[in-house]
Short mmCIF file of C-alpha atoms and ligand atoms in Angstrom, two decimals:
data_model
loop_
_atom_site.label_atom_id
_atom_site.label_comp_id
_atom_site.label_asym_id
_atom_site.label_seq_id
_atom_site.Cartn_x
_atom_site.Cartn_y
_atom_site.Cartn_z
CA UNK A 1 136.63 97.65 102.37
CA UNK A 2 140.14 96.93 101.34
CA UNK A 3 142.26 94.06 102.31
CA UNK A 4 141.08 90.73 103.26
CA UNK A 5 137.98 91.46 105.40
CA UNK A 6 138.03 88.36 107.79
CA UNK A 7 141.43 88.97 108.66
CA UNK A 8 140.64 92.57 109.42
CA UNK A 9 137.99 91.64 111.70
CA UNK A 10 140.28 89.25 113.50
CA UNK A 11 142.79 91.84 114.19
CA UNK A 12 140.18 93.96 115.90
CA UNK A 13 139.48 91.15 118.25
CA UNK A 14 136.06 90.22 117.07
CA UNK A 15 136.40 86.68 115.43
CA UNK A 16 134.58 85.63 112.28
CA UNK A 17 133.11 82.10 112.76
CA UNK A 18 131.44 79.95 110.35
CA UNK A 19 128.56 78.28 112.18
CA UNK A 20 127.32 75.99 109.33
CA UNK A 21 129.11 73.11 110.90
CA UNK A 22 127.01 73.32 114.06
CA UNK A 23 124.54 70.98 112.44
CA UNK A 24 127.29 68.17 112.16
CA UNK A 25 128.11 66.38 115.18
CA UNK A 26 131.63 66.24 114.39
CA UNK A 27 132.16 69.83 113.50
CA UNK A 28 130.16 71.12 116.10
CA UNK A 29 132.41 70.77 119.38
CA UNK A 30 135.31 73.11 118.00
CA UNK A 31 132.75 75.60 116.62
CA UNK A 32 131.04 75.64 120.09
CA UNK A 33 134.54 76.17 121.81
CA UNK A 34 135.38 79.06 119.57
CA UNK A 35 131.95 80.77 120.33
CA UNK A 36 132.44 80.33 123.99
CA UNK A 37 135.91 81.77 123.82
CA UNK A 38 134.64 84.93 121.91
CA UNK A 39 131.91 85.32 124.47
CA UNK A 40 134.38 85.28 127.21
CA UNK A 41 136.98 87.58 125.62
CA UNK A 42 134.94 90.14 123.75
CA UNK A 43 131.46 89.33 123.84
CA UNK A 44 131.01 89.94 119.78
CA UNK A 45 131.09 87.36 116.98
CA UNK A 46 130.73 87.89 113.36
CA UNK A 47 128.92 84.87 112.05
CA UNK A 48 128.74 83.41 108.55
CA UNK A 49 127.00 80.19 107.52
CA UNK A 50 123.95 81.21 109.41
CA UNK A 51 121.66 80.11 106.60
CA UNK A 52 119.40 83.14 106.58
CA UNK A 53 118.47 83.71 102.99
CA UNK A 54 120.14 86.81 101.44
CA UNK A 55 116.89 87.58 99.54
CA UNK A 56 114.97 87.87 102.76
CA UNK A 57 117.52 90.26 104.22
CA UNK A 58 117.31 92.26 100.86
CA UNK A 59 113.54 92.26 101.05
CA UNK A 60 113.81 93.43 104.93
CA UNK A 61 116.11 96.29 103.75
CA UNK A 62 113.79 97.26 100.91
CA UNK A 63 110.57 97.66 103.04
CA UNK A 64 112.59 99.65 105.68
CA UNK A 65 114.26 101.96 103.08
CA UNK A 66 110.81 102.51 101.47
CA UNK A 67 109.35 103.40 105.13
CA UNK A 68 112.47 105.66 106.17
CA UNK A 69 112.10 107.64 102.74
CA UNK A 70 108.51 108.61 103.68
CA UNK A 71 107.85 112.29 104.67
CA UNK A 72 108.35 112.68 108.38
CA UNK A 73 104.64 113.35 109.07
CA UNK A 74 103.89 110.01 107.64
CA UNK A 75 106.38 108.30 109.67
CA UNK A 76 105.14 110.16 112.76
CA UNK A 77 101.76 108.37 112.36
CA UNK A 78 103.47 105.14 113.50
CA UNK A 79 105.19 106.81 116.60
CA UNK A 80 104.05 105.54 120.05
CA UNK A 81 101.47 107.97 121.85
CA UNK A 82 103.21 107.32 124.95
CA UNK A 83 106.76 108.40 123.57
CA UNK A 84 107.97 104.69 123.88
CA UNK A 85 111.00 104.40 121.54
CA UNK A 86 110.65 100.71 121.89
CA UNK A 87 107.35 100.75 119.83
CA UNK A 88 106.98 101.81 116.27
CA UNK A 89 108.68 104.80 114.69
CA UNK A 90 111.23 106.99 116.65
CA UNK A 91 112.44 110.18 114.98
CA UNK A 92 115.89 111.74 115.24
CA UNK A 93 114.35 114.18 117.48
CA UNK A 94 112.96 111.60 119.72
CA UNK A 95 116.16 109.75 120.15
CA UNK A 96 117.59 113.22 120.96
CA UNK A 97 120.57 113.46 123.25
CA UNK A 98 122.71 110.46 122.54
CA UNK A 99 122.33 109.28 119.01
CA UNK A 100 121.73 110.71 115.42
CA UNK A 101 119.31 107.92 114.36
CA UNK A 102 115.70 107.26 113.52
CA UNK A 103 114.30 103.85 114.18
CA UNK A 104 111.46 101.50 114.03
CA UNK A 105 110.96 98.72 116.76
CA UNK A 106 108.30 96.22 117.50
CA UNK A 107 108.09 93.24 119.73
CA UNK A 108 106.42 89.80 119.54
CA UNK A 109 102.92 90.74 120.65
CA UNK A 110 100.45 92.91 118.77
CA UNK A 111 98.36 93.78 121.76
CA UNK A 112 97.51 92.84 125.36
CA UNK A 113 95.56 89.88 124.16
CA UNK A 114 98.43 88.47 122.49
CA UNK A 115 100.54 88.60 125.71
CA UNK A 116 97.70 87.00 127.72
CA UNK A 117 97.25 84.25 124.94
CA UNK A 118 101.14 83.52 125.37
CA UNK A 119 100.34 82.55 128.76
CA UNK A 120 101.12 85.64 130.95
CA UNK A 121 99.09 86.85 133.78
CA UNK A 122 97.68 90.43 134.07
CA UNK A 123 100.78 91.70 135.75
CA UNK A 124 102.38 91.52 132.28
CA UNK A 125 99.51 92.09 130.01
CA UNK A 126 97.93 95.18 131.65
CA UNK A 127 99.50 98.48 130.62
CA UNK A 128 101.30 96.69 127.61
CA UNK A 129 101.74 98.72 124.57
CA UNK A 130 101.39 96.61 121.54
CA UNK A 131 103.10 96.79 118.17
CA UNK A 132 102.49 99.70 115.81
CA UNK A 133 102.47 99.01 112.10
CA UNK A 134 102.69 101.52 109.29
CA UNK A 135 100.14 101.59 106.57
CA UNK A 136 103.05 101.93 104.05
CA UNK A 137 104.72 100.09 102.45
CA UNK A 138 102.01 97.56 102.54
CA UNK A 139 104.80 94.59 102.57
CA UNK A 140 106.17 96.11 105.81
CA UNK A 141 104.37 93.89 108.47
CA UNK A 142 104.49 90.53 106.50
CA UNK A 143 108.05 91.00 105.91
CA UNK A 144 108.98 91.89 109.43
CA UNK A 145 106.97 88.87 110.55
CA UNK A 146 108.68 86.51 108.30
CA UNK A 147 112.24 87.95 109.31
CA UNK A 148 111.39 87.80 112.99
CA UNK A 149 110.51 84.10 112.59
CA UNK A 150 113.85 83.43 110.94
CA UNK A 151 115.54 85.26 113.60
CA UNK A 152 113.82 83.31 116.38
CA UNK A 153 115.08 79.99 114.73
CA UNK A 154 118.73 81.45 114.46
CA UNK A 155 118.74 82.70 118.07
CA UNK A 156 117.58 79.29 119.40
CA UNK A 157 120.41 77.63 117.58
CA UNK A 158 122.78 80.12 119.03
CA UNK A 159 121.41 79.53 122.39
CA UNK A 160 121.88 75.76 122.27
CA UNK A 161 125.42 76.52 121.11
CA UNK A 162 125.87 78.87 124.10
CA UNK A 163 124.57 76.26 126.58
CA UNK A 164 127.01 73.75 125.46
CA UNK A 165 129.69 76.24 125.66
CA UNK A 166 128.79 77.02 129.25
CA UNK A 167 129.01 73.03 129.86
CA UNK A 168 125.13 72.78 129.92
CA UNK A 169 122.72 70.61 128.10
CA UNK A 170 122.12 71.88 124.81
CA UNK A 171 118.35 72.42 125.74
CA UNK A 172 119.11 74.34 129.03
CA UNK A 173 117.76 77.72 127.85
CA UNK A 174 114.80 76.14 125.98
CA UNK A 175 112.27 76.65 128.89
CA UNK A 176 113.49 80.15 129.48
CA UNK A 177 112.65 81.21 125.82
CA UNK A 178 109.57 79.03 124.93
CA UNK A 179 107.37 82.30 125.40
CA UNK A 180 110.12 84.80 124.58
CA UNK A 181 109.67 88.49 124.30
CA UNK A 182 112.21 89.53 121.59
CA UNK A 183 112.29 92.68 119.67
CA UNK A 184 113.11 93.56 116.20
CA UNK A 185 114.30 96.87 115.26
CA UNK A 186 115.50 98.99 112.14
CA UNK A 187 118.21 101.65 112.69
CA UNK A 188 118.33 104.30 109.95
CA UNK A 189 121.08 106.76 110.28
CA UNK A 190 120.62 109.53 108.02
CA UNK A 191 123.40 110.90 105.67
CA UNK A 192 125.53 113.46 107.31
CA UNK A 193 126.44 116.22 104.75
CA UNK A 194 127.77 118.05 107.72
CA UNK A 195 128.88 116.43 110.83
CA UNK A 196 126.62 116.92 113.84
CA UNK A 197 127.90 120.13 115.40
CA UNK A 198 127.03 118.92 119.03
CA UNK A 199 129.51 116.13 119.05
CA UNK A 200 126.91 113.48 119.00
CA UNK A 201 127.53 110.17 117.00
CA UNK A 202 125.24 107.98 115.02
CA UNK A 203 124.85 105.87 118.15
CA UNK A 204 126.24 106.64 121.56
CA UNK A 205 128.07 103.94 123.64
CA UNK A 206 125.81 101.37 125.28
CA UNK A 207 125.30 97.93 126.10
CA UNK A 208 122.36 95.84 124.87
CA UNK A 209 119.62 94.85 127.29
CA UNK A 210 118.61 91.45 126.54
CA UNK A 211 120.26 88.20 126.16
CA UNK A 212 121.77 88.28 122.70
CA UNK A 213 121.59 90.64 119.66
CA UNK A 214 121.74 89.53 116.07
CA UNK A 215 122.49 92.38 113.81
CA UNK A 216 122.76 92.79 110.11
CA UNK A 217 124.87 95.82 109.09
CA UNK A 218 125.14 97.26 105.42
CA UNK A 219 128.45 97.93 103.76
CA UNK A 220 128.81 101.47 105.40
CA UNK A 221 130.55 100.76 108.63
CA UNK A 222 131.01 102.63 111.79
CA UNK A 223 130.24 99.99 114.47
CA UNK A 224 132.72 99.87 117.08
CA UNK A 225 133.24 97.87 120.28
CA UNK A 226 135.38 98.82 123.59
CA UNK A 227 137.44 95.85 123.93
CA UNK A 228 139.44 94.53 127.08
CA UNK A 229 142.47 96.46 125.87
CA UNK A 230 140.37 99.64 126.40
CA UNK A 231 140.41 100.63 122.94
CA UNK A 232 137.55 101.20 120.41
CA UNK A 233 137.72 98.60 117.64
CA UNK A 234 136.04 98.56 114.46
CA UNK A 235 133.63 95.78 113.51
CA UNK A 236 133.96 96.00 109.93
CA UNK A 237 131.18 94.84 107.54
CA UNK A 238 131.62 91.31 106.40
CA UNK A 239 129.13 90.87 103.40
CA UNK A 240 126.49 88.39 104.22
CA UNK A 241 127.43 88.08 108.00
CA UNK A 242 125.71 88.87 111.18
CA UNK A 243 127.01 90.53 114.14
CA UNK A 244 126.32 88.55 117.23
CA UNK A 245 126.70 90.19 120.64
CA UNK A 246 125.72 89.51 124.36
CA UNK A 247 123.44 91.74 126.30
CA UNK A 248 123.29 92.63 129.86
CA UNK A 249 121.16 89.55 130.88
CA UNK A 250 123.70 87.08 129.51
CA UNK A 251 126.40 88.89 131.59
CA UNK A 252 124.49 88.56 134.76
CA UNK A 253 123.36 84.95 133.97
CA UNK A 254 126.95 83.84 133.49
CA UNK A 255 128.19 85.87 136.53
CA UNK A 256 130.45 87.92 134.20
CA UNK A 257 132.03 84.89 132.76
CA UNK A 258 130.82 86.27 129.62
CA UNK A 259 130.67 89.90 128.62
CA UNK A 260 128.17 92.42 127.36
CA UNK A 261 130.58 94.76 125.67
CA UNK A 262 129.85 98.35 125.14
CA UNK A 263 129.55 99.52 121.45
CA UNK A 264 128.82 102.67 119.37
CA UNK A 265 128.41 103.79 115.88
CA UNK A 266 130.72 106.50 114.79
CA UNK A 267 130.04 109.23 112.20
CA UNK A 268 131.14 108.50 108.67
CA UNK A 269 134.32 109.79 107.03
CA UNK A 270 133.79 112.29 104.33
CA UNK A 271 133.74 109.52 101.59
CA UNK A 272 130.64 107.78 102.84
CA UNK A 273 128.91 110.89 104.70
CA UNK A 274 126.42 111.46 101.83
CA UNK A 275 125.06 107.99 102.19
CA UNK A 276 122.67 106.77 105.06
CA UNK A 277 123.63 103.56 106.99
CA UNK A 278 120.97 100.97 108.06
CA UNK A 279 121.25 98.14 110.46
CA UNK A 280 118.68 95.60 111.55
CA UNK A 281 119.25 94.21 115.14
CA UNK A 282 117.12 91.45 116.43
CA UNK A 283 117.23 91.96 120.38
CA UNK A 284 116.42 88.38 121.87
CA UNK A 285 114.80 88.61 125.24
CA UNK A 286 113.68 85.73 127.35
CA UNK A 287 110.33 84.80 128.67
CA UNK A 288 109.07 87.86 130.94
CA UNK A 289 109.09 85.44 133.88
CA UNK A 290 112.38 83.64 133.14
CA UNK A 291 114.56 84.03 136.39
CA UNK A 292 117.91 85.52 135.50
CA UNK A 293 120.02 83.86 138.28
CA UNK A 294 123.47 82.70 138.21
CA UNK A 295 124.00 79.63 136.04
CA UNK A 296 125.37 76.92 138.27
CA UNK A 297 128.45 76.13 135.96
CA UNK A 298 129.39 79.90 136.26
CA UNK A 299 129.89 79.84 140.16
CA UNK A 300 132.04 78.15 142.60
CA UNK A 301 133.18 78.37 146.30
CA UNK A 302 135.49 81.20 145.49
CA UNK A 303 133.21 82.77 142.87
CA UNK A 304 130.02 83.38 144.52
CA UNK A 305 127.00 84.87 142.58
CA UNK A 306 127.56 88.81 142.01
CA UNK A 307 124.14 89.76 141.10
CA UNK A 308 120.65 89.43 142.68
CA UNK A 309 118.09 87.31 140.68
CA UNK A 310 115.84 89.20 138.55
CA UNK A 311 112.93 88.41 136.39
CA UNK A 312 113.81 89.12 132.68
CA UNK A 313 110.71 91.23 132.09
CA UNK A 314 111.34 93.34 135.23
CA UNK A 315 115.04 94.02 133.98
CA UNK A 316 113.84 94.83 130.49
CA UNK A 317 111.17 97.24 131.83
CA UNK A 318 113.89 98.88 134.15
CA UNK A 319 116.36 99.34 131.59
CA UNK A 320 113.76 100.61 128.90
CA UNK A 321 112.66 103.29 131.27
CA UNK A 322 116.14 104.68 131.51
CA UNK A 323 116.99 107.23 128.81
CA UNK A 324 118.26 105.77 125.53
C1 OGA B 401 121.75 98.80 118.45
C2 OGA B 401 123.20 98.90 118.00
C3 OGA B 401 124.59 99.16 116.16
C4 OGA B 401 124.50 99.42 114.67
O1 OGA B 401 120.84 99.19 117.83
O2 OGA B 401 121.61 98.67 119.83
O3 OGA B 401 124.23 98.89 118.78
O4 OGA B 401 125.32 98.98 114.04
N1 OGA B 401 123.31 99.17 116.65
O5 OGA B 401 123.54 99.97 114.45
NI1 NI B 402 123.56 98.02 120.50
#
């Protein structure tokens, strides 16, 4: 990237916020306020000072790179027999119409017994498709598990700050996430020696489904958000940072006080077209049976609730059943 990166990110409307000070009671209030302002204005934040070890991010990239470089027939052994793109490997072909990407995604539960052990009744565990783990590389599963646990911690810290930004007690979200159902994903965007002929992008425009997304992107770039001015704005890579964005559930929960902004990944310019791009999003989802109903501080006499209440698990199932 050329120029001062944080300044460039500011210009696009996605602020860069150092969250290290959240742990300090004196520094916390202004950081919470700037997080709240960003959630209201654009629904995207670039965070630094998050405390996730760089060497863990490196290992996560390494195991995923090793996996995606395997021959297709190896990778397809980790595909869902049901064609579910939210479990195991999804090929470029499986992603199909919208996006030129291959991916790997798993959740918290390896099987239906894990769902039941987390305290969910048969309505959530029956018909549940568990995680799919590849045989190679052998470090894949342990590194994913380690990374997932670190994302659980970071997302909980962010939700506490979100609660305060919404004038709620810091622990307001805790009992909605104590049996959370979050997903971890790796997006591998193959090199594009030729741009796709059918007009597809690396990732078509969409909003995320869950509560918040914590995404690591490499240095290639291409992520854009559709901001309130009606323009697509770059979210340039800031080394060592995470991109945080709100999903549909938080927009509903906050009665649209906060926004789940559309975003996409455009095809690379000629200079970087010979390089693949990889991003690693953690999609935080609440407990299956958390009720997404208008947060009390987000409604008033002249601002009634706009959405019907819905269980988080029902919303996810509905959204995941739609085309990607
Ligand atoms: C996603 C997504 C953006 C990226 O996986 O939902 O928006 O930078 N990814 O890969
Ligand atoms: Ni997304």
